[in-house]
mmCIF file of C-alpha atoms in Angstrom:
data_model
loop_
_atom_site.group_PDB
_atom_site.id
_atom_site.type_symbol
_atom_site.label_atom_id
_atom_site.label_comp_id
_atom_site.label_asym_id
_atom_site.label_seq_id
_atom_site.Cartn_x
_atom_site.Cartn_y
_atom_site.Cartn_z
ATOM 1 C CA GLU A 142 30.863 161.805 -163.181
ATOM 2 C CA GLU A 143 32.433 161.942 -159.738
ATOM 3 C CA LYS A 144 31.128 158.446 -158.956
ATOM 4 C CA LEU A 145 32.407 157.027 -162.233
ATOM 5 C CA LYS A 146 35.954 158.466 -162.066
ATOM 6 C CA ASP A 147 37.446 155.463 -160.275
ATOM 7 C CA LYS A 148 35.710 152.779 -162.327
ATOM 8 C CA PRO A 149 37.452 150.917 -165.163
ATOM 9 C CA GLY A 150 36.886 152.571 -168.524
ATOM 10 C CA TYR A 151 36.248 155.999 -167.013
ATOM 11 C CA GLU A 152 39.847 156.988 -166.242
ATOM 12 C CA HIS A 153 39.550 159.893 -168.685
ATOM 13 C CA LEU A 154 37.207 161.633 -166.243
ATOM 14 C CA LYS A 155 40.210 162.299 -163.980
ATOM 15 C CA GLU A 156 41.921 164.310 -166.722
ATOM 16 C CA PRO A 157 41.243 167.982 -167.453
ATOM 17 C CA LEU A 158 39.219 168.605 -170.597
ATOM 18 C CA HIS A 159 41.446 168.446 -173.623
ATOM 19 C CA LEU A 160 41.457 167.900 -177.352
ATOM 20 C CA LEU A 161 44.037 165.944 -179.343
ATOM 21 C CA VAL A 162 44.602 167.058 -182.918
ATOM 22 C CA GLU A 163 46.922 165.245 -185.307
ATOM 23 C CA ALA A 164 47.759 166.522 -188.775
ATOM 24 C CA GLU A 165 50.228 165.949 -191.572
ATOM 25 C CA PHE A 166 50.629 169.373 -193.162
ATOM 26 C CA PRO A 167 53.399 171.957 -193.271
ATOM 27 C CA GLU A 168 53.873 173.635 -189.903
ATOM 28 C CA ASP A 169 52.605 177.056 -191.036
ATOM 29 C CA ILE A 170 49.322 175.539 -192.277
ATOM 30 C CA ILE A 171 48.898 173.549 -189.069
ATOM 31 C CA ASN A 172 49.479 176.641 -186.924
ATOM 32 C CA SER A 173 47.021 178.688 -188.965
ATOM 33 C CA ARG A 174 44.317 176.035 -188.777
ATOM 34 C CA LEU A 175 44.916 175.411 -185.073
ATOM 35 C CA ASP A 176 44.592 179.130 -184.335
ATOM 36 C CA HIS A 177 41.282 179.155 -186.181
ATOM 37 C CA ALA A 178 40.107 175.975 -184.399
ATOM 38 C CA VAL A 179 40.990 177.436 -181.001
ATOM 39 C CA ALA A 180 38.983 180.584 -181.772
ATOM 40 C CA VAL A 181 35.956 178.536 -182.864
ATOM 41 C CA LEU A 182 36.135 176.246 -179.815
ATOM 42 C CA GLU A 183 36.573 179.124 -177.374
ATOM 43 C CA ASN A 184 33.509 180.782 -178.867
ATOM 44 C CA LEU A 185 31.486 177.567 -178.507
ATOM 45 C CA LEU A 186 32.547 177.144 -174.876
ATOM 46 C CA LYS A 187 31.307 180.583 -173.793
ATOM 47 C CA PRO A 188 28.004 180.416 -171.892
ATOM 48 C CA VAL A 189 25.097 181.687 -173.989
ATOM 49 C CA ASP A 190 21.742 183.059 -172.886
ATOM 50 C CA GLU A 191 19.317 180.169 -173.475
ATOM 51 C CA SER A 192 16.961 182.335 -175.501
ATOM 52 C CA LEU A 193 19.815 182.957 -177.963
ATOM 53 C CA ASP A 194 21.230 179.407 -177.994
ATOM 54 C CA HIS A 195 20.400 178.322 -181.540
ATOM 55 C CA TYR A 196 22.430 175.104 -181.263
ATOM 56 C CA LYS A 197 20.454 173.983 -178.220
ATOM 57 C CA LYS A 198 17.127 174.887 -179.829
ATOM 58 C CA GLN A 199 18.009 172.877 -182.941
ATOM 59 C CA GLN A 200 19.183 169.895 -180.873
ATOM 60 C CA LEU A 201 16.007 169.924 -178.772
ATOM 61 C CA ARG A 202 13.905 170.147 -181.926
ATOM 62 C CA GLU A 203 15.736 167.173 -183.460
ATOM 63 C CA LEU A 204 15.367 165.204 -180.222
ATOM 64 C CA ALA A 205 11.633 165.916 -180.145
ATOM 65 C CA MET A 206 11.381 164.705 -183.757
ATOM 66 C CA ILE A 207 13.220 161.492 -182.867
ATOM 67 C CA ASN A 208 11.000 160.956 -179.812
ATOM 68 C CA GLY A 209 7.837 161.761 -181.762
ATOM 69 C CA THR A 210 6.980 164.637 -179.434
ATOM 70 C CA LEU A 211 7.590 167.543 -181.808
ATOM 71 C CA ARG A 212 4.749 170.060 -181.779
ATOM 72 C CA GLU A 213 4.743 172.385 -184.738
ATOM 73 C CA GLU A 214 3.759 175.971 -183.981
ATOM 74 C CA SER A 215 0.102 176.495 -184.751
ATOM 75 C CA PRO A 216 -1.050 179.690 -186.469
ATOM 76 C CA SER A 217 -2.707 180.778 -183.214
ATOM 77 C CA MET A 218 0.731 180.919 -181.595
ATOM 78 C CA SER A 219 2.200 183.148 -184.274
ATOM 79 C CA PRO A 220 2.746 186.743 -183.133
ATOM 80 C CA SER A 221 2.179 187.961 -186.695
ATOM 81 C CA MET A 222 -1.337 186.521 -186.889
ATOM 82 C CA SER A 223 -4.024 189.057 -187.684
ATOM 83 C CA PRO A 224 -6.762 189.622 -185.061
ATOM 84 C CA SER A 225 -9.410 188.347 -187.472
ATOM 85 C CA MET A 226 -7.742 184.924 -187.425
ATOM 86 C CA SER A 227 -7.625 184.677 -183.649
ATOM 87 C CA PRO A 228 -9.636 181.859 -182.082
ATOM 88 C CA PHE A 229 -10.666 184.374 -179.416
ATOM 89 C CA ASN A 230 -12.179 186.851 -181.862
ATOM 90 C CA SER A 231 -15.740 187.771 -180.861
ATOM 91 C CA ASN A 232 -17.050 187.978 -184.441
ATOM 92 C CA GLY A 233 -19.679 185.307 -184.847
ATOM 93 C CA MET A 234 -19.599 184.365 -181.161
ATOM 94 C CA LYS A 235 -22.782 184.833 -179.153
ATOM 95 C CA ARG A 236 -23.003 185.483 -175.458
ATOM 96 C CA ALA A 237 -25.295 183.473 -173.293
ATOM 97 C CA LYS A 238 -28.315 185.441 -172.073
ATOM 98 C CA THR A 239 -28.100 186.073 -168.357
ATOM 99 C CA GLY A 240 -31.328 188.001 -167.863
ATOM 100 C CA ARG A 241 -29.604 191.330 -167.330
#
């Protein structure tokens, strides 16, 4: 962004972040809705631990779908899977004879 600031069409990058809201309602309704909007926006602008960032997870999932790179969770990745379903279960698996 620093490199683009001085180029035509990118003048807005020199301005502090802002939001313009226009409305044609009675003043008390506008003030009430603006107060609510400010609260919502302030909440969205707070940094969130990535493991709890549901918006980011959903956006990354949608992007993977668009790019065709979405990998659905397989049952083997599910923490609730029973041990009998595990691909690493030894039932039915035979060990190679080593002569011991």
